[in-house]
PDB file of C-alpha atoms and ligand atoms in Angstrom:
ATOM      1  CA  MET A 169       9.537   1.645  14.084  1.00  0.00           C
ATOM      2  CA  SER A 170      12.796  -0.327  13.925  1.00  0.00           C
ATOM      3  CA  LYS A 171      11.325  -3.817  14.022  1.00  0.00           C
ATOM      4  CA  VAL A 172       8.089  -3.684  12.079  1.00  0.00           C
ATOM      5  CA  ASP A 173       5.101  -3.741  14.392  1.00  0.00           C
ATOM      6  CA  LYS A 174       2.361  -4.920  12.051  1.00  0.00           C
ATOM      7  CA  LYS A 175      -0.507  -3.824  14.289  1.00  0.00           C
ATOM      8  CA  ALA A 176       0.908  -0.313  14.610  1.00  0.00           C
ATOM      9  CA  LEU A 177       1.499  -0.194  10.870  1.00  0.00           C
ATOM     10  CA  VAL A 178      -2.068  -1.248  10.072  1.00  0.00           C
ATOM     11  CA  ARG A 179      -3.295   1.404  12.530  1.00  0.00           C
ATOM     12  CA  LEU A 180      -1.309   4.018  10.594  1.00  0.00           C
ATOM     13  CA  ALA A 181      -2.897   2.806   7.354  1.00  0.00           C
ATOM     14  CA  ILE A 182      -6.351   3.080   8.923  1.00  0.00           C
ATOM     15  CA  GLU A 183      -5.597   6.627  10.086  1.00  0.00           C
ATOM     16  CA  ALA A 184      -4.389   7.549   6.592  1.00  0.00           C
ATOM     17  CA  MET A 185      -7.542   6.022   5.112  1.00  0.00           C
ATOM     18  CA  LYS A 186      -9.571   8.660   6.936  1.00  0.00           C
ATOM     19  CA  ASN A 187      -8.023  11.336   4.688  1.00  0.00           C
ATOM     20  CA  ALA A 188      -8.971   9.553   1.465  1.00  0.00           C
ATOM     21  CA  TYR A 189     -10.539  11.767  -1.182  1.00  0.00           C
ATOM     22  CA  ALA A 190     -12.911   9.338  -2.886  1.00  0.00           C
ATOM     23  CA  PRO A 191     -16.139  11.141  -3.839  1.00  0.00           C
ATOM     24  CA  TYR A 192     -16.695   8.895  -6.888  1.00  0.00           C
ATOM     25  CA  SER A 193     -16.031   5.326  -5.748  1.00  0.00           C
ATOM     26  CA  HIS A 194     -16.556   5.935  -2.018  1.00  0.00           C
ATOM     27  CA  CYS A 195     -13.795   3.397  -1.489  1.00  0.00           C
ATOM     28  CA  LEU A 196     -11.526   4.835   1.197  1.00  0.00           C
ATOM     29  CA  VAL A 197      -8.003   3.425   1.216  1.00  0.00           C
ATOM     30  CA  GLY A 198      -4.919   4.098   3.327  1.00  0.00           C
ATOM     31  CA  ALA A 199      -1.392   2.763   3.158  1.00  0.00           C
ATOM     32  CA  ALA A 200       1.554   2.907   5.540  1.00  0.00           C
ATOM     33  CA  LEU A 201       5.038   2.168   4.300  1.00  0.00           C
ATOM     34  CA  VAL A 202       8.143   1.469   6.404  1.00  0.00           C
ATOM     35  CA  ALA A 203      11.475   2.558   4.972  1.00  0.00           C
ATOM     36  CA  GLU A 204      14.678   0.596   5.620  1.00  0.00           C
ATOM     37  CA  ASP A 205      15.690   3.029   8.394  1.00  0.00           C
ATOM     38  CA  GLY A 206      12.367   2.533  10.184  1.00  0.00           C
ATOM     39  CA  SER A 207      10.731   5.786   9.180  1.00  0.00           C
ATOM     40  CA  THR A 208       7.116   5.537   8.080  1.00  0.00           C
ATOM     41  CA  PHE A 209       5.176   7.215   5.294  1.00  0.00           C
ATOM     42  CA  THR A 210       1.463   7.136   4.707  1.00  0.00           C
ATOM     43  CA  GLY A 211      -0.815   7.786   1.768  1.00  0.00           C
ATOM     44  CA  CYS A 212      -4.475   7.757   0.868  1.00  0.00           C
ATOM     45  CA  ASN A 213      -6.281   7.452  -2.437  1.00  0.00           C
ATOM     46  CA  ILE A 214      -6.978  10.730  -4.221  1.00  0.00           C
ATOM     47  CA  GLU A 215      -9.658  10.538  -6.896  1.00  0.00           C
ATOM     48  CA  ASN A 216     -10.300  12.921  -9.752  1.00  0.00           C
ATOM     49  CA  ALA A 217     -13.360  13.887 -11.790  1.00  0.00           C
ATOM     50  CA  ALA A 218     -11.486  12.821 -14.925  1.00  0.00           C
ATOM     51  CA  PHE A 219     -10.989   9.388 -13.291  1.00  0.00           C
ATOM     52  CA  THR A 220      -7.608   8.442 -14.806  1.00  0.00           C
ATOM     53  CA  PRO A 221      -5.591  10.915 -12.672  1.00  0.00           C
ATOM     54  CA  THR A 222      -6.757   9.004  -9.582  1.00  0.00           C
ATOM     55  CA  ILE A 223      -3.870   7.869  -7.438  1.00  0.00           C
ATOM     56  CA  CYS A 224      -4.060   4.856  -5.149  1.00  0.00           C
ATOM     57  CA  ALA A 225      -3.130   5.033  -1.477  1.00  0.00           C
ATOM     58  CA  GLU A 226      -0.091   2.800  -1.924  1.00  0.00           C
ATOM     59  CA  ARG A 227       1.359   4.922  -4.712  1.00  0.00           C
ATOM     60  CA  ALA A 228       0.653   8.092  -2.755  1.00  0.00           C
ATOM     61  CA  ALA A 229       2.717   6.620   0.109  1.00  0.00           C
ATOM     62  CA  PHE A 230       5.566   5.683  -2.249  1.00  0.00           C
ATOM     63  CA  GLY A 231       5.464   9.171  -3.755  1.00  0.00           C
ATOM     64  CA  THR A 232       6.008  10.765  -0.361  1.00  0.00           C
ATOM     65  CA  ALA A 233       8.658   8.286   0.751  1.00  0.00           C
ATOM     66  CA  VAL A 234      10.681   8.359  -2.465  1.00  0.00           C
ATOM     67  CA  SER A 235      10.437  12.169  -2.563  1.00  0.00           C
ATOM     68  CA  ALA A 236      11.976  12.172   0.923  1.00  0.00           C
ATOM     69  CA  GLY A 237      14.918  10.139  -0.381  1.00  0.00           C
ATOM     70  CA  HIS A 238      13.931   6.563   0.492  1.00  0.00           C
ATOM     71  CA  ARG A 239      14.406   3.740  -1.986  1.00  0.00           C
ATOM     72  CA  LYS A 240      14.285   0.605   0.156  1.00  0.00           C
ATOM     73  CA  PHE A 241      11.378  -0.557   2.252  1.00  0.00           C
ATOM     74  CA  SER A 242      10.727  -3.290   4.761  1.00  0.00           C
ATOM     75  CA  ALA A 243       6.923  -3.483   4.985  1.00  0.00           C
ATOM     76  CA  ILE A 244       3.654  -1.950   3.867  1.00  0.00           C
ATOM     77  CA  ALA A 245       0.186  -2.035   5.354  1.00  0.00           C
ATOM     78  CA  VAL A 246      -3.010  -1.363   3.435  1.00  0.00           C
ATOM     79  CA  ALA A 247      -6.500  -0.729   4.785  1.00  0.00           C
ATOM     80  CA  GLY A 248      -9.584   0.045   2.795  1.00  0.00           C
ATOM     81  CA  GLY A 249     -13.241  -0.445   2.264  1.00  0.00           C
ATOM     82  CA  LYS A 250     -16.402   1.030   0.834  1.00  0.00           C
ATOM     83  CA  ASP A 251     -17.243   4.123   2.904  1.00  0.00           C
ATOM     84  CA  GLY A 252     -14.250   3.274   5.063  1.00  0.00           C
ATOM     85  CA  VAL A 253     -15.847   0.139   6.474  1.00  0.00           C
ATOM     86  CA  LEU A 254     -13.160  -2.470   7.022  1.00  0.00           C
ATOM     87  CA  GLY A 255     -14.656  -5.715   5.796  1.00  0.00           C
ATOM     88  CA  GLU A 256     -13.036  -8.063   3.312  1.00  0.00           C
ATOM     89  CA  PRO A 257      -9.304  -7.409   2.702  1.00  0.00           C
ATOM     90  CA  PHE A 258      -8.826  -4.542   0.235  1.00  0.00           C
ATOM     91  CA  TYR A 259      -6.112  -5.897  -2.030  1.00  0.00           C
ATOM     92  CA  PRO A 260      -3.564  -3.674  -3.792  1.00  0.00           C
ATOM     93  CA  CYS A 261      -4.353  -3.194  -7.483  1.00  0.00           C
ATOM     94  CA  GLY A 262      -2.070  -4.505 -10.208  1.00  0.00           C
ATOM     95  CA  VAL A 263      -0.446  -1.144 -10.851  1.00  0.00           C
ATOM     96  CA  CYS A 264       0.422  -0.729  -7.161  1.00  0.00           C
ATOM     97  CA  ARG A 265       1.806  -4.263  -7.043  1.00  0.00           C
ATOM     98  CA  GLN A 266       4.174  -3.338  -9.875  1.00  0.00           C
ATOM     99  CA  VAL A 267       5.241  -0.168  -8.026  1.00  0.00           C
ATOM    100  CA  LEU A 268       5.993  -2.292  -4.965  1.00  0.00           C
ATOM    101  CA  ARG A 269       8.088  -4.513  -7.241  1.00  0.00           C
ATOM    102  CA  GLU A 270      10.268  -1.531  -8.152  1.00  0.00           C
ATOM    103  CA  PHE A 271      11.362  -0.827  -4.581  1.00  0.00           C
ATOM    104  CA  CYS A 272      10.711  -3.908  -2.456  1.00  0.00           C
ATOM    105  CA  ALA A 273      12.079  -7.431  -2.131  1.00  0.00           C
ATOM    106  CA  ASP A 274       9.922 -10.389  -3.137  1.00  0.00           C
ATOM    107  CA  ASP A 275       9.653 -11.514   0.474  1.00  0.00           C
ATOM    108  CA  MET A 276       8.657  -8.120   1.856  1.00  0.00           C
ATOM    109  CA  PRO A 277       5.559  -8.402   4.035  1.00  0.00           C
ATOM    110  CA  VAL A 278       2.342  -6.795   2.876  1.00  0.00           C
ATOM    111  CA  TYR A 279      -0.137  -6.466   5.746  1.00  0.00           C
ATOM    112  CA  ILE A 280      -3.746  -6.040   4.731  1.00  0.00           C
ATOM    113  CA  ALA A 281      -6.460  -5.083   7.184  1.00  0.00           C
ATOM    114  CA  ASP A 282      -8.953  -7.939   7.372  1.00  0.00           C
ATOM    115  CA  GLY A 283     -12.056  -6.673   9.097  1.00  0.00           C
ATOM    116  CA  GLU A 284     -11.764  -4.399  12.129  1.00  0.00           C
ATOM    117  CA  ASP A 285      -9.096  -6.388  13.946  1.00  0.00           C
ATOM    118  CA  GLY A 286      -7.644  -8.970  11.592  1.00  0.00           C
ATOM    119  CA  ILE A 287      -4.448  -8.703   9.574  1.00  0.00           C
ATOM    120  CA  LEU A 288      -3.853 -10.743   6.445  1.00  0.00           C
ATOM    121  CA  GLU A 289      -0.118 -11.226   6.010  1.00  0.00           C
ATOM    122  CA  LEU A 290       1.188 -11.773   2.491  1.00  0.00           C
ATOM    123  CA  THR A 291       4.431 -11.112   0.649  1.00  0.00           C
ATOM    124  CA  LEU A 292       5.000  -9.156  -2.511  1.00  0.00           C
ATOM    125  CA  ALA A 293       5.695 -12.446  -4.325  1.00  0.00           C
ATOM    126  CA  ASP A 294       2.293 -13.776  -3.214  1.00  0.00           C
ATOM    127  CA  LEU A 295       0.658 -10.748  -4.812  1.00  0.00           C
ATOM    128  CA  LEU A 296       2.830 -10.553  -7.912  1.00  0.00           C
ATOM    129  CA  PRO A 297       4.364 -13.893  -8.904  1.00  0.00           C
ATOM    130  CA  TYR A 298       6.428 -14.298 -12.091  1.00  0.00           C
ATOM    131  CA  SER A 299       6.996 -10.560 -12.138  1.00  0.00           C
ATOM    132  CA  PHE A 300       8.960  -8.174 -14.310  1.00  0.00           C
ATOM    133  CA  GLY A 301      11.547  -5.854 -12.789  1.00  0.00           C
ATOM    134  CA  LYS A 302      14.555  -3.686 -13.413  1.00  0.00           C
ATOM    135  CA  GLU A 303      16.969  -6.633 -13.533  1.00  0.00           C
ATOM    136  CA  TYR A 304      15.553  -7.432 -16.978  1.00  0.00           C
ATOM    137  CA  LEU A 305      16.595  -4.064 -18.401  1.00  0.00           C
TER     138      LEU A 305
HETATM  139  N1  THU B 124      -7.484   2.013  -4.691  1.00  0.00           N
HETATM  140  C1  THU B 124      -6.393   2.192  -3.902  1.00  0.00           C
HETATM  141  O1  THU B 124      -6.215   3.249  -3.282  1.00  0.00           O
HETATM  142  N2  THU B 124      -5.490   1.199  -3.840  1.00  0.00           N
HETATM  143  C2  THU B 124      -5.589   0.022  -4.513  1.00  0.00           C
HETATM  144  O2  THU B 124      -4.639  -0.733  -4.556  1.00  0.00           O
HETATM  145  C3  THU B 124      -6.861  -0.330  -5.140  1.00  0.00           C
HETATM  146  C4  THU B 124      -7.744   0.827  -5.479  1.00  0.00           C
HETATM  147  C5  THU B 124      -8.459   3.117  -4.798  1.00  0.00           C
HETATM  148  C6  THU B 124      -8.439   3.823  -6.121  1.00  0.00           C
HETATM  149  C7  THU B 124      -9.826   4.364  -6.204  1.00  0.00           C
HETATM  150  O3  THU B 124      -9.860   5.636  -5.584  1.00  0.00           O
HETATM  151  C8  THU B 124     -10.674   3.400  -5.391  1.00  0.00           C
HETATM  152  O4  THU B 124      -9.765   2.630  -4.626  1.00  0.00           O
HETATM  153  C9  THU B 124     -11.532   2.479  -6.224  1.00  0.00           C
HETATM  154  O5  THU B 124     -10.797   1.858  -7.205  1.00  0.00           O
END
């Protein structure tokens, strides 16, 4: 995926969502991340009976991508909904927004599934304005 095809990326996120392990919240979430070289990585949320070890789909995708040696990304798509029903956009949580901030530019597109066919297109800066990052350290 050299030039980011947002529809294809959202489809990958929807496919990843189907593997979500969410027996407690029943919120199924998938994410698809594009690395700078065009390779794609997906993740789903993985819940835990102790609750706090739960990992979000976006961070699962970053875990796989960074473990494979990628540090720069050009887009992410997120799809989610209660019982996997794609209704209202399922926005990335605050923790995931901060993880995006570690590896992605402010103007990086974040595509969020909006219903069955819609795509809400935001940037990281839209989701996390006035943010803190490594340049402050
Ligand atoms: N969740 C995600 O996977 N990504 C987000 O950005 C928001 C929340 C998951 C975590 C948990 O399994 C479920 O959605 C309900 O919070």
